[in-house]
mmCIF file of C-alpha atoms in Angstrom:
data_model
loop_
_atom_site.group_PDB
_atom_site.id
_atom_site.type_symbol
_atom_site.label_atom_id
_atom_site.label_comp_id
_atom_site.label_asym_id
_atom_site.label_seq_id
_atom_site.Cartn_x
_atom_site.Cartn_y
_atom_site.Cartn_z
ATOM 1 C CA UNK A 1 3.990 15.729 11.610
ATOM 2 C CA UNK A 2 1.113 15.971 9.159
ATOM 3 C CA UNK A 3 0.573 12.235 7.409
ATOM 4 C CA UNK A 4 -0.706 11.616 3.939
ATOM 5 C CA UNK A 5 -3.650 13.594 3.028
ATOM 6 C CA UNK A 6 -6.750 12.053 0.576
ATOM 7 C CA UNK A 7 -9.823 13.367 -0.142
ATOM 8 C CA UNK A 8 -12.801 13.009 0.137
ATOM 9 C CA UNK A 9 -13.291 10.049 2.351
ATOM 10 C CA UNK A 10 -16.027 8.418 0.435
ATOM 11 C CA UNK A 11 -17.624 8.721 -3.059
ATOM 12 C CA UNK A 12 -20.863 7.495 -4.247
ATOM 13 C CA UNK A 13 -21.419 8.198 -8.172
ATOM 14 C CA UNK A 14 -23.759 7.133 -10.856
ATOM 15 C CA UNK A 15 -21.745 5.082 -13.608
ATOM 16 C CA UNK A 16 -21.037 7.274 -16.622
ATOM 17 C CA UNK A 17 -20.273 10.274 -13.807
ATOM 18 C CA UNK A 18 -16.554 11.444 -14.090
ATOM 19 C CA UNK A 19 -14.345 11.666 -10.308
ATOM 20 C CA UNK A 20 -11.555 13.319 -9.149
ATOM 21 C CA UNK A 21 -9.732 12.461 -6.502
ATOM 22 C CA UNK A 22 -6.868 14.412 -4.600
ATOM 23 C CA UNK A 23 -3.630 13.588 -2.118
ATOM 24 C CA UNK A 24 -0.994 15.534 -0.696
ATOM 25 C CA UNK A 25 2.062 14.231 0.503
ATOM 26 C CA UNK A 26 3.631 14.633 3.481
ATOM 27 C CA UNK A 27 5.186 18.454 3.002
ATOM 28 C CA UNK A 28 9.305 17.032 2.240
ATOM 29 C CA UNK A 29 8.320 14.227 -0.310
ATOM 30 C CA UNK A 30 9.105 13.833 -3.326
ATOM 31 C CA UNK A 31 7.674 11.068 -4.980
ATOM 32 C CA UNK A 32 4.030 10.439 -5.266
ATOM 33 C CA UNK A 33 2.609 7.157 -5.940
ATOM 34 C CA UNK A 34 -1.160 5.837 -6.311
ATOM 35 C CA UNK A 35 -3.184 3.215 -5.575
ATOM 36 C CA UNK A 36 -5.915 0.663 -5.882
ATOM 37 C CA UNK A 37 -7.244 -2.076 -3.614
ATOM 38 C CA UNK A 38 -10.303 -4.164 -4.391
ATOM 39 C CA UNK A 39 -11.830 -6.751 -1.716
ATOM 40 C CA UNK A 40 -10.044 -9.078 -0.302
ATOM 41 C CA UNK A 41 -6.768 -8.036 -1.960
ATOM 42 C CA UNK A 42 -3.015 -6.738 -1.771
ATOM 43 C CA UNK A 43 -2.919 -2.530 -3.354
ATOM 44 C CA UNK A 44 -2.001 -3.286 -6.540
ATOM 45 C CA UNK A 45 0.566 -0.059 -8.315
ATOM 46 C CA UNK A 46 -1.400 2.434 -10.282
ATOM 47 C CA UNK A 47 1.021 4.904 -10.980
ATOM 48 C CA UNK A 48 4.146 7.580 -9.685
ATOM 49 C CA UNK A 49 5.245 10.634 -9.840
ATOM 50 C CA UNK A 50 8.791 12.476 -8.863
ATOM 51 C CA UNK A 51 7.924 16.173 -8.358
ATOM 52 C CA UNK A 52 6.468 16.579 -11.537
ATOM 53 C CA UNK A 53 7.251 13.744 -13.592
ATOM 54 C CA UNK A 54 5.281 11.242 -14.215
ATOM 55 C CA UNK A 55 7.742 8.030 -13.993
ATOM 56 C CA UNK A 56 5.761 5.109 -14.727
ATOM 57 C CA UNK A 57 1.700 3.734 -15.513
ATOM 58 C CA UNK A 58 0.542 0.314 -14.701
ATOM 59 C CA UNK A 59 -1.009 -1.235 -17.998
ATOM 60 C CA UNK A 60 -3.834 -0.989 -15.322
ATOM 61 C CA UNK A 61 -4.304 2.164 -15.344
ATOM 62 C CA UNK A 62 -6.557 2.488 -18.545
ATOM 63 C CA UNK A 63 -7.418 6.324 -21.253
ATOM 64 C CA UNK A 64 -10.218 6.527 -19.014
ATOM 65 C CA UNK A 65 -8.088 7.624 -15.455
ATOM 66 C CA UNK A 66 -5.692 10.657 -15.296
ATOM 67 C CA UNK A 67 -3.005 11.926 -12.800
ATOM 68 C CA UNK A 68 -1.789 14.750 -12.971
ATOM 69 C CA UNK A 69 0.440 16.177 -9.831
ATOM 70 C CA UNK A 70 1.834 19.941 -11.393
ATOM 71 C CA UNK A 71 3.624 21.316 -8.763
ATOM 72 C CA UNK A 72 5.519 18.603 -7.783
ATOM 73 C CA UNK A 73 3.179 18.657 -4.510
ATOM 74 C CA UNK A 74 -0.392 17.842 -4.169
ATOM 75 C CA UNK A 75 -2.247 14.783 -6.880
ATOM 76 C CA UNK A 76 -5.145 14.333 -9.048
ATOM 77 C CA UNK A 77 -5.940 11.550 -9.867
ATOM 78 C CA UNK A 78 -9.793 11.725 -12.626
ATOM 79 C CA UNK A 79 -12.221 8.862 -13.906
ATOM 80 C CA UNK A 80 -14.056 9.562 -16.856
ATOM 81 C CA UNK A 81 -17.033 7.619 -17.816
ATOM 82 C CA UNK A 82 -17.106 5.376 -14.450
ATOM 83 C CA UNK A 83 -18.046 2.055 -14.896
ATOM 84 C CA UNK A 84 -18.934 -0.562 -11.910
ATOM 85 C CA UNK A 85 -15.674 -2.537 -12.034
ATOM 86 C CA UNK A 86 -13.947 1.058 -10.426
ATOM 87 C CA UNK A 87 -15.934 0.656 -7.537
ATOM 88 C CA UNK A 88 -12.648 0.383 -5.457
ATOM 89 C CA UNK A 89 -10.389 2.169 -2.604
ATOM 90 C CA UNK A 90 -7.638 4.098 -4.073
ATOM 91 C CA UNK A 91 -4.777 4.837 -2.172
ATOM 92 C CA UNK A 92 -2.248 7.600 -2.216
ATOM 93 C CA UNK A 93 1.215 6.648 -0.809
ATOM 94 C CA UNK A 94 4.481 9.404 -0.892
ATOM 95 C CA UNK A 95 8.251 8.871 0.102
ATOM 96 C CA UNK A 96 11.479 10.958 0.113
ATOM 97 C CA UNK A 97 13.898 9.454 -2.679
ATOM 98 C CA UNK A 98 17.801 10.077 -2.998
ATOM 99 C CA UNK A 99 20.389 8.609 -4.824
ATOM 100 C CA UNK A 100 21.337 6.406 -2.049
ATOM 101 C CA UNK A 101 17.169 4.868 -2.203
ATOM 102 C CA UNK A 102 13.704 4.903 -1.634
ATOM 103 C CA UNK A 103 12.775 5.180 1.426
ATOM 104 C CA UNK A 104 9.933 4.028 3.326
ATOM 105 C CA UNK A 105 6.291 4.608 1.672
ATOM 106 C CA UNK A 106 3.105 5.720 3.630
ATOM 107 C CA UNK A 107 0.100 5.661 2.915
ATOM 108 C CA UNK A 108 -3.117 8.026 3.420
ATOM 109 C CA UNK A 109 -6.746 6.756 4.224
ATOM 110 C CA UNK A 110 -7.549 6.067 0.682
ATOM 111 C CA UNK A 111 -10.546 6.989 -0.881
ATOM 112 C CA UNK A 112 -13.613 5.310 -0.814
ATOM 113 C CA UNK A 113 -15.475 4.330 -4.510
ATOM 114 C CA UNK A 114 -18.672 3.503 -4.463
ATOM 115 C CA UNK A 115 -20.089 2.832 -8.538
ATOM 116 C CA UNK A 116 -24.189 2.827 -8.282
ATOM 117 C CA UNK B 1 7.729 -8.658 -13.014
ATOM 118 C CA UNK B 2 8.474 -9.988 -8.445
ATOM 119 C CA UNK B 3 5.711 -12.394 -7.102
ATOM 120 C CA UNK B 4 4.999 -12.005 -3.348
ATOM 121 C CA UNK B 5 2.872 -14.814 -1.369
ATOM 122 C CA UNK B 6 2.237 -15.221 2.086
ATOM 123 C CA UNK B 7 1.560 -17.285 4.319
ATOM 124 C CA UNK B 8 -1.099 -18.299 6.747
ATOM 125 C CA UNK B 9 -3.664 -16.178 4.296
ATOM 126 C CA UNK B 10 -6.176 -16.613 7.667
ATOM 127 C CA UNK B 11 -5.002 -16.919 11.222
ATOM 128 C CA UNK B 12 -7.289 -16.733 14.247
ATOM 129 C CA UNK B 13 -5.525 -17.078 17.677
ATOM 130 C CA UNK B 14 -6.577 -16.388 20.798
ATOM 131 C CA UNK B 15 -5.315 -13.628 23.150
ATOM 132 C CA UNK B 16 -2.201 -14.065 24.063
ATOM 133 C CA UNK B 17 -0.351 -16.199 21.231
ATOM 134 C CA UNK B 18 2.175 -15.945 19.409
ATOM 135 C CA UNK B 19 2.708 -15.796 16.125
ATOM 136 C CA UNK B 20 4.776 -16.423 12.937
ATOM 137 C CA UNK B 21 3.374 -14.408 9.318
ATOM 138 C CA UNK B 22 5.677 -15.391 6.456
ATOM 139 C CA UNK B 23 6.637 -13.851 2.904
ATOM 140 C CA UNK B 24 8.263 -14.493 -0.266
ATOM 141 C CA UNK B 25 9.547 -13.546 -2.691
ATOM 142 C CA UNK B 26 10.125 -14.700 -6.135
ATOM 143 C CA UNK B 27 13.114 -12.054 -7.176
ATOM 144 C CA UNK B 28 15.554 -10.090 -5.507
ATOM 145 C CA UNK B 29 14.335 -6.527 -4.303
ATOM 146 C CA UNK B 30 15.698 -3.266 -2.521
ATOM 147 C CA UNK B 31 13.119 -2.777 -0.400
ATOM 148 C CA UNK B 32 10.385 -4.539 1.516
ATOM 149 C CA UNK B 33 8.023 -3.644 4.184
ATOM 150 C CA UNK B 34 5.029 -4.779 6.913
ATOM 151 C CA UNK B 35 1.854 -2.858 6.624
ATOM 152 C CA UNK B 36 -0.777 -3.533 9.182
ATOM 153 C CA UNK B 37 -4.928 -2.959 7.664
ATOM 154 C CA UNK B 38 -6.688 -1.938 10.467
ATOM 155 C CA UNK B 39 -10.987 -2.872 10.036
ATOM 156 C CA UNK B 40 -10.676 0.809 8.850
ATOM 157 C CA UNK B 41 -9.007 0.484 6.237
ATOM 158 C CA UNK B 42 -5.933 2.526 7.408
ATOM 159 C CA UNK B 43 -2.809 1.135 6.378
ATOM 160 C CA UNK B 44 -0.475 0.758 8.731
ATOM 161 C CA UNK B 45 3.691 1.057 8.915
ATOM 162 C CA UNK B 46 5.018 -1.912 10.534
ATOM 163 C CA UNK B 47 8.326 -2.265 9.063
ATOM 164 C CA UNK B 48 10.838 -0.628 6.486
ATOM 165 C CA UNK B 49 13.218 -3.642 6.181
ATOM 166 C CA UNK B 50 14.871 -4.209 3.257
ATOM 167 C CA UNK B 51 17.309 -6.923 5.204
ATOM 168 C CA UNK B 52 18.040 -7.590 9.085
ATOM 169 C CA UNK B 53 16.266 -7.616 11.959
ATOM 170 C CA UNK B 54 14.174 -4.942 13.723
ATOM 171 C CA UNK B 55 12.041 -4.766 16.887
ATOM 172 C CA UNK B 56 9.081 -2.504 17.734
ATOM 173 C CA UNK B 57 7.466 -3.595 21.363
ATOM 174 C CA UNK B 58 5.835 -7.034 20.504
ATOM 175 C CA UNK B 59 5.696 -6.883 16.649
ATOM 176 C CA UNK B 60 10.097 -7.859 15.287
ATOM 177 C CA UNK B 61 10.939 -8.281 12.046
ATOM 178 C CA UNK B 62 13.340 -10.139 10.025
ATOM 179 C CA UNK B 63 13.998 -10.173 5.900
ATOM 180 C CA UNK B 64 16.784 -12.485 4.081
ATOM 181 C CA UNK B 65 17.218 -10.504 0.549
ATOM 182 C CA UNK B 66 19.475 -14.183 0.103
ATOM 183 C CA UNK B 67 16.742 -16.787 0.605
ATOM 184 C CA UNK B 68 14.342 -14.051 -0.373
ATOM 185 C CA UNK B 69 12.161 -13.735 2.383
ATOM 186 C CA UNK B 70 10.644 -12.061 5.307
ATOM 187 C CA UNK B 71 8.456 -13.394 8.935
ATOM 188 C CA UNK B 72 6.398 -11.020 11.420
ATOM 189 C CA UNK B 73 7.249 -12.023 14.830
ATOM 190 C CA UNK B 74 3.925 -11.566 17.212
ATOM 191 C CA UNK B 75 4.069 -11.829 20.620
ATOM 192 C CA UNK B 76 1.790 -11.840 23.052
ATOM 193 C CA UNK B 77 -1.031 -11.381 20.573
ATOM 194 C CA UNK B 78 -4.099 -8.848 21.526
ATOM 195 C CA UNK B 79 -7.542 -8.255 20.127
ATOM 196 C CA UNK B 80 -6.379 -4.729 18.186
ATOM 197 C CA UNK B 81 -3.975 -6.907 16.052
ATOM 198 C CA UNK B 82 -6.711 -7.889 14.464
ATOM 199 C CA UNK B 83 -6.497 -7.052 10.808
ATOM 200 C CA UNK B 84 -4.846 -7.498 7.818
ATOM 201 C CA UNK B 85 -1.263 -7.935 7.549
ATOM 202 C CA UNK B 86 0.227 -7.185 3.965
ATOM 203 C CA UNK B 87 4.134 -7.464 2.814
ATOM 204 C CA UNK B 88 4.687 -5.406 0.159
ATOM 205 C CA UNK B 89 8.492 -5.293 -2.093
ATOM 206 C CA UNK B 90 10.797 -2.562 -4.598
ATOM 207 C CA UNK B 91 11.815 -4.465 -6.843
ATOM 208 C CA UNK B 92 15.633 -3.639 -8.684
ATOM 209 C CA UNK B 93 14.164 -0.555 -10.808
ATOM 210 C CA UNK B 94 12.161 1.567 -7.703
ATOM 211 C CA UNK B 95 9.204 2.952 -7.572
ATOM 212 C CA UNK B 96 6.467 0.566 -6.913
ATOM 213 C CA UNK B 97 5.701 -1.437 -4.054
ATOM 214 C CA UNK B 98 4.299 -4.897 -5.048
ATOM 215 C CA UNK B 99 2.238 -6.574 -2.550
ATOM 216 C CA UNK B 100 1.239 -10.166 -1.881
ATOM 217 C CA UNK B 101 -2.203 -10.901 -1.054
ATOM 218 C CA UNK B 102 -2.139 -10.645 2.423
ATOM 219 C CA UNK B 103 -2.407 -12.922 5.925
ATOM 220 C CA UNK B 104 -6.011 -11.771 7.701
ATOM 221 C CA UNK B 105 -5.653 -11.975 12.286
ATOM 222 C CA UNK B 106 -8.418 -12.753 13.867
ATOM 223 C CA UNK B 107 -7.020 -12.305 17.786
ATOM 224 C CA UNK B 108 -9.697 -13.501 20.292
ATOM 225 C CA UNK B 109 -10.372 -12.366 23.653
#
């Protein structure tokens, strides 16, 4: 049973550059979530998908951020014109949702973004 | 939105000691999960426990949904238990998890 996979594990880039992260969920999971975690804080929700549909976006997700899940499998999170404040750990999670409720979310190891 | 508060914020234990971590939440929830974030940043699922009591080895958890709190018990602590423990809840509208600020546990040999 492979878990949630995220790529890359680390990304260092200069302010103003664009970055893209990838998440591959657990294969039978229909929901995929993105969270952001800064030092000393708990993860904060960014957005989530059920299959291809993006069902909710946090107000934390400014217009520089975009997420896609084109075929209902893997997802990408893009940050355009990166800023110092974007430095954080970006976590992806997946779960299986059904009419009776939502099963537990399982997290990947995250992508640590550092903006120089 | 739902508020999640964890206590204590920090805890230092001698190896072999027991501890109780608490999570209070401000509204009714569909789901509650406990996680351990290890020093490498990995979030490990401990319990999925919207109500009732569960045990897994030296760890157990109890959620009293009607009183809006959950407890995580760690018995006979080991140095490998060190890290940050997070409680996270899913509200009535479903979907996202809302995390508490965590309890940072340090177990000394």
